[in-house]
Structure formats: structure tokens, C-alpha cells
PDB file of C-alpha atoms and ligand atoms in Angstrom:
ATOM      1  CA  UNK A 375      79.911 -41.375  56.117  1.00 72.00           C
ATOM      2  CA  UNK A 376      83.876 -39.871  56.137  1.00 76.00           C
ATOM      3  CA  UNK A 377      86.775 -41.850  55.295  1.00 90.00           C
ATOM      4  CA  UNK A 378      90.340 -42.135  55.281  1.00 95.00           C
ATOM      5  CA  UNK A 379      91.902 -44.225  52.537  1.00 97.00           C
ATOM      6  CA  UNK A 380      95.415 -44.814  52.236  1.00 97.00           C
ATOM      7  CA  UNK A 381      96.414 -45.939  48.717  1.00 98.00           C
ATOM      8  CA  UNK A 382      99.562 -47.746  48.190  1.00 98.00           C
ATOM      9  CA  UNK A 383     101.533 -45.651  50.433  1.00 98.00           C
ATOM     10  CA  UNK A 384     105.100 -45.894  50.678  1.00 98.00           C
ATOM     11  CA  UNK A 385     107.703 -43.753  52.481  1.00 98.00           C
ATOM     12  CA  UNK A 386     111.157 -43.399  52.995  1.00 98.00           C
ATOM     13  CA  UNK A 387     112.939 -40.843  55.023  1.00 97.00           C
ATOM     14  CA  UNK A 388     115.446 -38.492  53.029  1.00 95.00           C
ATOM     15  CA  UNK A 389     118.376 -39.827  54.808  1.00 94.00           C
ATOM     16  CA  UNK A 390     117.285 -43.397  54.622  1.00 92.00           C
ATOM     17  CA  UNK A 391     118.195 -46.350  52.133  1.00 92.00           C
ATOM     18  CA  UNK A 392     114.817 -48.512  52.573  1.00 95.00           C
ATOM     19  CA  UNK A 393     111.394 -47.437  52.737  1.00 97.00           C
ATOM     20  CA  UNK A 394     109.930 -47.836  56.192  1.00 97.00           C
ATOM     21  CA  UNK A 395     106.565 -47.995  54.863  1.00 98.00           C
ATOM     22  CA  UNK A 396     105.648 -50.048  51.863  1.00 98.00           C
ATOM     23  CA  UNK A 397     102.708 -50.499  49.866  1.00 97.00           C
ATOM     24  CA  UNK A 398     100.379 -49.630  52.870  1.00 98.00           C
ATOM     25  CA  UNK A 399      96.553 -49.812  51.849  1.00 97.00           C
ATOM     26  CA  UNK A 400      93.836 -49.559  54.670  1.00 96.00           C
ATOM     27  CA  UNK A 401      90.316 -47.732  54.636  1.00 94.00           C
ATOM     28  CA  UNK A 402      89.191 -46.095  57.703  1.00 93.00           C
ATOM     29  CA  UNK A 403      85.598 -45.351  58.181  1.00 87.00           C
ATOM     30  CA  UNK A 404      84.892 -42.965  61.255  1.00 82.00           C
ATOM     31  CA  UNK A 405      82.748 -44.843  62.835  1.00 84.00           C
ATOM     32  CA  UNK A 406      85.425 -46.960  64.600  1.00 89.00           C
ATOM     33  CA  UNK A 407      88.416 -46.151  66.831  1.00 94.00           C
ATOM     34  CA  UNK A 408      91.140 -47.573  65.212  1.00 96.00           C
ATOM     35  CA  UNK A 409      94.399 -49.153  67.003  1.00 96.00           C
ATOM     36  CA  UNK A 410      97.536 -48.970  65.110  1.00 96.00           C
ATOM     37  CA  UNK A 411      99.279 -51.872  66.065  1.00 96.00           C
ATOM     38  CA  UNK A 412     102.932 -53.082  65.906  1.00 94.00           C
ATOM     39  CA  UNK A 413     106.388 -53.824  67.729  1.00 92.00           C
ATOM     40  CA  UNK A 414     108.719 -50.593  68.137  1.00 92.00           C
ATOM     41  CA  UNK A 415     110.197 -49.729  64.638  1.00 94.00           C
ATOM     42  CA  UNK A 416     107.455 -51.582  62.530  1.00 96.00           C
ATOM     43  CA  UNK A 417     106.525 -47.546  61.296  1.00 96.00           C
ATOM     44  CA  UNK A 418     103.543 -46.790  63.674  1.00 96.00           C
ATOM     45  CA  UNK A 419     104.647 -43.268  64.111  1.00 95.00           C
ATOM     46  CA  UNK A 420     105.489 -42.559  60.620  1.00 96.00           C
ATOM     47  CA  UNK A 421     102.273 -43.795  59.469  1.00 97.00           C
ATOM     48  CA  UNK A 422     100.443 -41.503  61.729  1.00 96.00           C
ATOM     49  CA  UNK A 423     102.733 -38.791  60.825  1.00 95.00           C
ATOM     50  CA  UNK A 424     101.936 -38.901  57.163  1.00 97.00           C
ATOM     51  CA  UNK A 425      98.087 -39.163  58.178  1.00 96.00           C
ATOM     52  CA  UNK A 426      98.730 -35.532  60.200  1.00 94.00           C
ATOM     53  CA  UNK A 427     100.358 -34.512  56.797  1.00 95.00           C
ATOM     54  CA  UNK A 428     103.961 -33.573  58.797  1.00 93.00           C
ATOM     55  CA  UNK A 429     105.487 -36.417  56.213  1.00 96.00           C
ATOM     56  CA  UNK A 430     104.384 -36.400  52.247  1.00 96.00           C
ATOM     57  CA  UNK A 431     104.142 -39.991  50.929  1.00 97.00           C
ATOM     58  CA  UNK A 432     107.089 -40.943  48.829  1.00 97.00           C
ATOM     59  CA  UNK A 433     104.980 -42.696  46.770  1.00 97.00           C
ATOM     60  CA  UNK A 434     100.898 -43.252  47.296  1.00 98.00           C
ATOM     61  CA  UNK A 435      98.479 -40.996  48.745  1.00 97.00           C
ATOM     62  CA  UNK A 436      95.809 -40.351  51.446  1.00 98.00           C
ATOM     63  CA  UNK A 437      92.477 -39.570  50.780  1.00 97.00           C
ATOM     64  CA  UNK A 438      89.823 -38.088  52.930  1.00 95.00           C
ATOM     65  CA  UNK A 439      86.441 -38.388  51.474  1.00 93.00           C
ATOM     66  CA  UNK A 440      88.052 -38.919  48.332  1.00 94.00           C
ATOM     67  CA  UNK A 441      90.127 -36.070  48.210  1.00 96.00           C
ATOM     68  CA  UNK A 442      94.297 -36.211  48.332  1.00 97.00           C
ATOM     69  CA  UNK A 443      94.951 -34.639  51.688  1.00 96.00           C
ATOM     70  CA  UNK A 444      97.633 -33.161  50.154  1.00 95.00           C
ATOM     71  CA  UNK A 445      95.392 -30.793  48.163  1.00 96.00           C
ATOM     72  CA  UNK A 446      93.440 -29.157  50.775  1.00 95.00           C
ATOM     73  CA  UNK A 447      94.370 -25.973  52.727  1.00 93.00           C
ATOM     74  CA  UNK A 448      95.945 -26.066  56.139  1.00 88.00           C
ATOM     75  CA  UNK A 449      92.461 -24.612  57.314  1.00 85.00           C
ATOM     76  CA  UNK A 450      90.349 -27.127  55.813  1.00 89.00           C
ATOM     77  CA  UNK A 451      92.678 -30.448  57.081  1.00 92.00           C
ATOM     78  CA  UNK A 452      92.793 -29.139  60.541  1.00 87.00           C
ATOM     79  CA  UNK A 453      89.031 -29.147  60.595  1.00 86.00           C
ATOM     80  CA  UNK A 454      88.993 -32.517  59.782  1.00 92.00           C
ATOM     81  CA  UNK A 455      92.012 -33.910  61.489  1.00 94.00           C
ATOM     82  CA  UNK A 456      93.693 -33.318  64.759  1.00 92.00           C
ATOM     83  CA  UNK A 457      96.684 -34.727  66.241  1.00 92.00           C
ATOM     84  CA  UNK A 458      97.603 -35.424  69.989  1.00 90.00           C
ATOM     85  CA  UNK A 459     101.365 -36.040  70.036  1.00 83.00           C
ATOM     86  CA  UNK A 460     103.450 -38.759  72.386  1.00 75.00           C
ATOM     87  CA  UNK A 461     104.741 -35.389  74.024  1.00 75.00           C
ATOM     88  CA  UNK A 462     101.356 -34.116  74.869  1.00 75.00           C
ATOM     89  CA  UNK A 463     103.053 -30.076  74.338  1.00 83.00           C
ATOM     90  CA  UNK A 464     100.890 -28.561  76.687  1.00 90.00           C
ATOM     91  CA  UNK A 465     102.088 -24.397  77.042  1.00 93.00           C
ATOM     92  CA  UNK A 466     103.088 -24.457  80.575  1.00 93.00           C
ATOM     93  CA  UNK A 467     103.122 -21.180  81.541  1.00 96.00           C
ATOM     94  CA  UNK A 468      99.011 -21.126  80.328  1.00 96.00           C
ATOM     95  CA  UNK A 469      96.175 -22.417  82.593  1.00 97.00           C
ATOM     96  CA  UNK A 470      94.344 -25.410  81.394  1.00 97.00           C
ATOM     97  CA  UNK A 471      91.242 -23.166  80.091  1.00 97.00           C
ATOM     98  CA  UNK A 472      93.761 -21.114  78.268  1.00 96.00           C
ATOM     99  CA  UNK A 473      95.584 -23.765  76.335  1.00 95.00           C
ATOM    100  CA  UNK A 474      92.203 -25.050  75.248  1.00 95.00           C
ATOM    101  CA  UNK A 475      91.184 -21.406  74.119  1.00 95.00           C
ATOM    102  CA  UNK A 476      94.761 -20.583  71.955  1.00 92.00           C
ATOM    103  CA  UNK A 477      93.767 -22.468  68.959  1.00 87.00           C
ATOM    104  CA  UNK A 478      90.270 -21.622  68.350  1.00 90.00           C
ATOM    105  CA  UNK A 479      91.267 -17.812  68.450  1.00 92.00           C
ATOM    106  CA  UNK A 480      94.320 -17.995  66.581  1.00 87.00           C
ATOM    107  CA  UNK A 481      93.406 -20.957  63.796  1.00 81.00           C
ATOM    108  CA  UNK A 482      89.386 -20.565  63.668  1.00 81.00           C
ATOM    109  CA  UNK A 483      88.734 -16.758  64.776  1.00 86.00           C
ATOM    110  CA  UNK A 484      86.893 -17.612  67.371  1.00 89.00           C
ATOM    111  CA  UNK A 485      86.041 -14.619  69.592  1.00 95.00           C
ATOM    112  CA  UNK A 486      87.915 -15.411  72.693  1.00 95.00           C
ATOM    113  CA  UNK A 487      84.756 -14.774  74.873  1.00 96.00           C
ATOM    114  CA  UNK A 488      83.036 -17.484  72.894  1.00 94.00           C
ATOM    115  CA  UNK A 489      86.085 -19.967  72.778  1.00 95.00           C
ATOM    116  CA  UNK A 490      86.434 -19.542  76.743  1.00 96.00           C
ATOM    117  CA  UNK A 491      82.643 -20.509  76.896  1.00 95.00           C
ATOM    118  CA  UNK A 492      83.115 -23.593  74.485  1.00 93.00           C
ATOM    119  CA  UNK A 493      86.410 -24.340  76.572  1.00 95.00           C
ATOM    120  CA  UNK A 494      84.988 -24.809  79.812  1.00 95.00           C
ATOM    121  CA  UNK A 495      81.645 -26.837  78.303  1.00 92.00           C
ATOM    122  CA  UNK A 496      84.210 -29.092  76.692  1.00 89.00           C
ATOM    123  CA  UNK A 497      86.071 -29.284  79.725  1.00 92.00           C
ATOM    124  CA  UNK A 498      82.931 -29.935  81.578  1.00 89.00           C
ATOM    125  CA  UNK A 499      81.611 -32.484  78.933  1.00 83.00           C
ATOM    126  CA  UNK A 500      85.000 -34.539  79.481  1.00 83.00           C
ATOM    127  CA  UNK A 501      84.707 -34.488  83.328  1.00 85.00           C
ATOM    128  CA  UNK A 502      87.583 -32.508  84.113  1.00 91.00           C
ATOM    129  CA  UNK A 503      86.330 -28.866  84.787  1.00 94.00           C
ATOM    130  CA  UNK A 504      87.705 -28.674  87.812  1.00 96.00           C
ATOM    131  CA  UNK A 505      91.041 -28.691  85.844  1.00 97.00           C
ATOM    132  CA  UNK A 506      90.450 -25.058  84.381  1.00 97.00           C
ATOM    133  CA  UNK A 507      92.505 -22.788  86.315  1.00 97.00           C
ATOM    134  CA  UNK A 508      95.441 -25.179  86.935  1.00 97.00           C
ATOM    135  CA  UNK A 509      98.757 -25.166  85.304  1.00 97.00           C
ATOM    136  CA  UNK A 510      99.863 -28.353  83.669  1.00 94.00           C
ATOM    137  CA  UNK A 511     102.579 -28.781  86.022  1.00 94.00           C
ATOM    138  CA  UNK A 512      99.611 -28.991  88.799  1.00 96.00           C
ATOM    139  CA  UNK A 513      97.859 -31.698  87.246  1.00 94.00           C
ATOM    140  CA  UNK A 514      98.820 -35.537  87.084  1.00 90.00           C
ATOM    141  CA  UNK A 515      99.824 -37.334  83.765  1.00 87.00           C
ATOM    142  CA  UNK A 516      96.579 -39.069  83.007  1.00 86.00           C
ATOM    143  CA  UNK A 517      94.810 -35.197  83.742  1.00 90.00           C
ATOM    144  CA  UNK A 518      97.494 -34.044  80.921  1.00 91.00           C
ATOM    145  CA  UNK A 519      96.600 -36.665  78.474  1.00 88.00           C
ATOM    146  CA  UNK A 520      92.992 -35.938  78.838  1.00 89.00           C
ATOM    147  CA  UNK A 521      93.723 -31.802  78.818  1.00 93.00           C
ATOM    148  CA  UNK A 522      95.696 -32.293  75.631  1.00 91.00           C
ATOM    149  CA  UNK A 523      92.888 -34.354  74.266  1.00 89.00           C
ATOM    150  CA  UNK A 524      90.380 -31.604  75.509  1.00 90.00           C
ATOM    151  CA  UNK A 525      92.433 -29.223  73.429  1.00 92.00           C
ATOM    152  CA  UNK A 526      92.709 -31.058  70.281  1.00 89.00           C
ATOM    153  CA  UNK A 527      88.905 -31.715  70.489  1.00 88.00           C
ATOM    154  CA  UNK A 528      88.299 -27.947  71.029  1.00 87.00           C
ATOM    155  CA  UNK A 529      89.214 -27.632  67.085  1.00 86.00           C
ATOM    156  CA  UNK A 530      86.178 -29.757  66.533  1.00 85.00           C
ATOM    157  CA  UNK A 531      88.085 -32.335  64.037  1.00 90.00           C
ATOM    158  CA  UNK A 532      86.171 -35.386  63.019  1.00 91.00           C
ATOM    159  CA  UNK A 533      89.508 -37.533  63.396  1.00 94.00           C
ATOM    160  CA  UNK A 534      92.012 -37.486  66.073  1.00 94.00           C
ATOM    161  CA  UNK A 535      95.647 -38.976  65.865  1.00 95.00           C
ATOM    162  CA  UNK A 536      96.871 -40.030  69.111  1.00 94.00           C
ATOM    163  CA  UNK A 537     100.546 -41.266  69.603  1.00 94.00           C
ATOM    164  CA  UNK A 538     100.944 -43.949  72.430  1.00 92.00           C
ATOM    165  CA  UNK A 539      98.692 -42.038  74.777  1.00 90.00           C
ATOM    166  CA  UNK A 540      99.119 -44.474  77.439  1.00 89.00           C
ATOM    167  CA  UNK A 541     102.648 -44.399  77.455  1.00 86.00           C
ATOM    168  CA  UNK A 542     103.287 -42.431  80.429  1.00 81.00           C
ATOM    169  CA  UNK A 543     100.349 -43.731  82.350  1.00 84.00           C
ATOM    170  CA  UNK A 544     100.229 -46.507  85.243  1.00 86.00           C
ATOM    171  CA  UNK A 545      97.927 -49.779  84.373  1.00 88.00           C
ATOM    172  CA  UNK A 546      94.779 -48.056  86.478  1.00 87.00           C
ATOM    173  CA  UNK A 547      94.894 -44.555  84.949  1.00 86.00           C
ATOM    174  CA  UNK A 548      95.301 -46.352  81.554  1.00 90.00           C
ATOM    175  CA  UNK A 549      92.203 -48.475  81.902  1.00 90.00           C
ATOM    176  CA  UNK A 550      90.144 -45.235  83.497  1.00 87.00           C
ATOM    177  CA  UNK A 551      91.478 -43.352  80.470  1.00 88.00           C
ATOM    178  CA  UNK A 552      90.279 -46.270  78.016  1.00 91.00           C
ATOM    179  CA  UNK A 553      86.832 -45.869  79.636  1.00 90.00           C
ATOM    180  CA  UNK A 554      86.745 -42.395  79.073  1.00 86.00           C
ATOM    181  CA  UNK A 555      87.905 -42.720  75.522  1.00 89.00           C
ATOM    182  CA  UNK A 556      85.310 -45.140  74.309  1.00 90.00           C
ATOM    183  CA  UNK A 557      82.947 -42.334  75.848  1.00 87.00           C
ATOM    184  CA  UNK A 558      83.948 -40.002  73.276  1.00 85.00           C
ATOM    185  CA  UNK A 559      83.577 -42.241  70.354  1.00 83.00           C
ATOM    186  CA  UNK A 560      80.223 -41.094  68.944  1.00 81.00           C
ATOM    187  CA  UNK A 561      81.688 -37.575  68.459  1.00 78.00           C
ATOM    188  CA  UNK A 562      85.021 -38.345  66.886  1.00 89.00           C
ATOM    189  CA  UNK A 563      86.780 -41.501  65.004  1.00 92.00           C
ATOM    190  CA  UNK A 564      89.990 -42.016  67.021  1.00 94.00           C
ATOM    191  CA  UNK A 565      93.164 -43.552  65.478  1.00 96.00           C
ATOM    192  CA  UNK A 566      95.375 -44.558  68.061  1.00 96.00           C
ATOM    193  CA  UNK A 567      99.093 -45.543  67.612  1.00 96.00           C
ATOM    194  CA  UNK A 568     100.004 -47.976  70.525  1.00 94.00           C
ATOM    195  CA  UNK A 569     102.059 -50.905  71.505  1.00 89.00           C
ATOM    196  CA  UNK A 570      99.793 -51.365  74.616  1.00 92.00           C
ATOM    197  CA  UNK A 571      97.878 -54.800  73.321  1.00 93.00           C
ATOM    198  CA  UNK A 572      95.496 -54.791  76.089  1.00 93.00           C
ATOM    199  CA  UNK A 573      94.680 -51.311  76.038  1.00 94.00           C
ATOM    200  CA  UNK A 574      94.043 -51.463  72.327  1.00 95.00           C
ATOM    201  CA  UNK A 575      92.000 -54.494  72.903  1.00 94.00           C
ATOM    202  CA  UNK A 576      89.728 -52.286  75.551  1.00 94.00           C
ATOM    203  CA  UNK A 577      89.387 -49.030  73.203  1.00 95.00           C
ATOM    204  CA  UNK A 578      89.769 -49.786  69.453  1.00 96.00           C
ATOM    205  CA  UNK A 579      86.890 -51.545  67.468  1.00 95.00           C
ATOM    206  CA  UNK A 580      89.213 -51.976  64.383  1.00 95.00           C
ATOM    207  CA  UNK A 581      93.114 -52.919  64.425  1.00 96.00           C
ATOM    208  CA  UNK A 582      95.726 -52.491  61.733  1.00 96.00           C
ATOM    209  CA  UNK A 583      98.881 -54.432  62.485  1.00 96.00           C
ATOM    210  CA  UNK A 584     102.008 -53.340  60.935  1.00 96.00           C
ATOM    211  CA  UNK A 585     105.179 -55.477  60.712  1.00 95.00           C
ATOM    212  CA  UNK A 586     108.374 -53.730  59.019  1.00 96.00           C
ATOM    213  CA  UNK A 587     106.321 -51.482  57.553  1.00 97.00           C
ATOM    214  CA  UNK A 588     103.656 -53.419  55.703  1.00 97.00           C
ATOM    215  CA  UNK A 589     100.057 -54.074  56.392  1.00 97.00           C
ATOM    216  CA  UNK A 590     100.142 -57.667  57.941  1.00 95.00           C
ATOM    217  CA  UNK A 591      96.362 -57.476  58.732  1.00 94.00           C
ATOM    218  CA  UNK A 592      93.901 -54.934  59.238  1.00 95.00           C
ATOM    219  CA  UNK A 593      90.023 -55.626  60.437  1.00 94.00           C
ATOM    220  CA  UNK A 594      88.404 -56.379  64.129  1.00 94.00           C
ATOM    221  CA  UNK A 595      90.885 -55.585  66.804  1.00 94.00           C
ATOM    222  CA  UNK A 596      90.268 -59.022  68.442  1.00 93.00           C
ATOM    223  CA  UNK A 597      91.205 -60.491  65.185  1.00 93.00           C
ATOM    224  CA  UNK A 598      94.487 -58.624  64.824  1.00 92.00           C
ATOM    225  CA  UNK A 599      95.893 -58.957  68.446  1.00 90.00           C
ATOM    226  CA  UNK A 600      95.704 -62.426  68.072  1.00 88.00           C
ATOM    227  CA  UNK A 601      97.804 -62.218  65.201  1.00 84.00           C
ATOM    228  CA  UNK A 602     100.046 -59.322  66.729  1.00 81.00           C
ATOM    229  CA  UNK A 603     100.668 -61.136  69.989  1.00 79.00           C
ATOM    230  CA  UNK A 604     101.611 -64.282  67.644  1.00 76.00           C
ATOM    231  CA  UNK A 605     105.327 -64.873  68.070  1.00 70.00           C
ATOM    232  CA  UNK A 606     106.932 -64.139  64.617  1.00 62.00           C
ATOM    233  CA  UNK A 607     107.746 -66.802  62.729  1.00 59.00           C
ATOM    234  CA  UNK A 608     111.710 -68.116  62.817  1.00 53.00           C
ATOM    235  CA  UNK A 609     113.996 -66.401  60.555  1.00 45.00           C
ATOM    236  CA  UNK A 610     111.514 -63.932  59.446  1.00 46.00           C
TER     237      UNK A 610
HETATM  238  N1  ADP B1100     113.443 -39.201  61.596  1.00 72.57           N
HETATM  239  C1  ADP B1100     113.618 -40.449  60.875  1.00 72.57           C
HETATM  240  N2  ADP B1100     114.995 -40.565  59.970  1.00 72.57           N
HETATM  241  C2  ADP B1100     115.430 -41.935  59.588  1.00 72.57           C
HETATM  242  N3  ADP B1100     114.885 -42.824  60.152  1.00 72.57           N
HETATM  243  C3  ADP B1100     113.705 -42.876  60.729  1.00 72.57           C
HETATM  244  C4  ADP B1100     113.365 -41.574  61.572  1.00 72.57           C
HETATM  245  N4  ADP B1100     112.209 -41.846  62.235  1.00 72.57           N
HETATM  246  C5  ADP B1100     112.192 -42.915  62.296  1.00 72.57           C
HETATM  247  N5  ADP B1100     113.000 -43.543  61.475  1.00 72.57           N
HETATM  248  C6  ADP B1100     113.266 -45.373  61.218  1.00 72.57           C
HETATM  249  O1  ADP B1100     111.581 -45.673  60.629  1.00 72.57           O
HETATM  250  C7  ADP B1100     111.169 -46.994  61.349  1.00 72.57           C
HETATM  251  C8  ADP B1100     110.072 -46.769  61.740  1.00 72.57           C
HETATM  252  O2  ADP B1100     109.878 -46.085  63.027  1.00 72.57           O
HETATM  253  P1  ADP B1100     108.503 -45.397  63.795  1.00 72.57           P
HETATM  254  O3  ADP B1100     107.713 -45.383  62.562  1.00 72.57           O
HETATM  255  O4  ADP B1100     109.364 -44.387  64.339  1.00 72.57           O
HETATM  256  O5  ADP B1100     108.308 -46.749  64.284  1.00 72.57           O
HETATM  257  P2  ADP B1100     107.371 -46.986  65.470  1.00 72.57           P
HETATM  258  O6  ADP B1100     106.388 -45.893  66.033  1.00 72.57           O
HETATM  259  O7  ADP B1100     106.514 -48.466  65.081  1.00 72.57           O
HETATM  260  O8  ADP B1100     108.400 -47.569  66.560  1.00 72.57           O
HETATM  261  C9  ADP B1100     112.671 -47.167  62.308  1.00 72.57           C
HETATM  262  O9  ADP B1100     113.126 -47.900  61.738  1.00 72.57           O
HETATM  263  C10 ADP B1100     113.384 -46.013  62.501  1.00 72.57           C
HETATM  264  O10 ADP B1100     114.339 -46.193  63.072  1.00 72.57           O
HETATM  265 MG1   MG B1101     106.298 -44.587  67.702  1.00 72.57          MG
END
């Protein structure tokens, strides 16, 4: 079973005086959907960016199956870990299908013909086959969120990192999106940064609760949400 281990990780931005992540220790087994929870400013996105290798830890390390992610080649790393940003970054001048085809052809060296076939299969499997020939401006926010995930899944990573995936969705679309994510869970480990506790409760199996850059609790999501929604102690 693949596993990500975050060991004694601290991160301080080059221009920052204080670390924004301190002594983070977590183990993420890939059979889970993991919610990274916490208030705005608690360090969630910074932690996700360390996992995505966009930021190198100031101290400590992140291990993927026992190997420091800093030592893996770009190709090897991207085969394991994909990212969907808060801004989805779909290419506006390409159709949905073309958005899905680009990375497998450019990064994995797939033939365009095969990449197109697999992209269509992926869209069908994710129940958005009818969107293949539309442009990003012609689909809704919820559909764009699914397309961004389909595009990341086209590279067949084992982990997919999502930053605030519901921030642009209304409550009903969020609920549908959550059901949809749960259906994909057997193929992939989602690690989802969110401040949306009902969504986390619906989707995640495990939770990590950050506060002021430290892990305050980690474990089954229902327990973590209890702690995350409790008022912070006075003066803390
Ligand atoms: N590029 C940056 N440079 C300096 N400080 C940053 C930068 N990005 C975020 N921070 C600071 O790091 C802390 C954690 O931010 P972030 O990880 O974005 O939190 P969250 O995603 O939980 O809202 C905040 O205090 C924020 O102001
Ligand atoms: Mg954030």
C-alpha cells in the first residue's frame, strides 16, 4: 500500500520571520480520502504546495514509499502525485478533450491518437463525455471542476492534491461533486485542502486539522471535525 509520510516538516517563506508550518508529522495511507482542515491562514495551502513539490521544506522531509520526494525525477514524481489548483487553469483556447490530451502527449510521450481515445474513455467514465468538444467558457463551474480533475487523472497519478475544490461551487453542486469524488476513491487517493467542514465530512475518511501551522489533530474525519469546529480556547 503506497504511503506518504511527512516528517518533522517546517516551512518558512523566504521573506517571512516565523515558520508558517512547524514540526508537521503525518502519515497518509493511500486507501484514504484525506481532508486537510483549518482556518484561513493556518498553513493548508503551504502544506499542499510542499506535497506538490512547489515548495521545498525548510526542515524535515516528505517521503513517498520511503523515498524523499526531493530525490525523485520530475517524471517519476508526476506519475505519482497530481495537483488541481484552486484556479483550475484549464486552457481556454482548447476544448475539454484537448485539455485532457496535452499532458499525456507532452509529459508521458503518449501518441496523440491513443491519448485522445483514453481521454474520451476518461470523460465517459467520469460521466462528462458530453463535454468533450466544448470550450471551458461553455461549461459550468461544477463541470469545470470535474474536467480539471479528469485532466489530472489522465496522467494516472496515485495521489491527487486538490486545493479548495468547492470554493466556486454552490451548495447543491458541492454535494453532487462530493458524491462523484467518493465514487472515484478506489482508483486514487485524494488529499483535499478545504475550509468547508460539511464537504469534508461528506467526502473525506481521514482528517488533518491545522492551526497556526501545527497539526492539532489527525485521524478519522468525524473526530477531526469535532475538534476543528470547537471554539478555540480564549486567549489562544
Ligand atoms: N508567498 C507567501 N509569502 C509569505 N507568506 C505567505 C505566502 N503565502 C502564504 N503566506 C503566509 O503563510 C501563512 C499560511 O498561509 P496558507 O498556507 O495560504 O494558509 P491557508 O491555505 O490555510 O489559508 C499565512 O500567514 C500567509 O499569510
Ligand atoms: Mg489556502
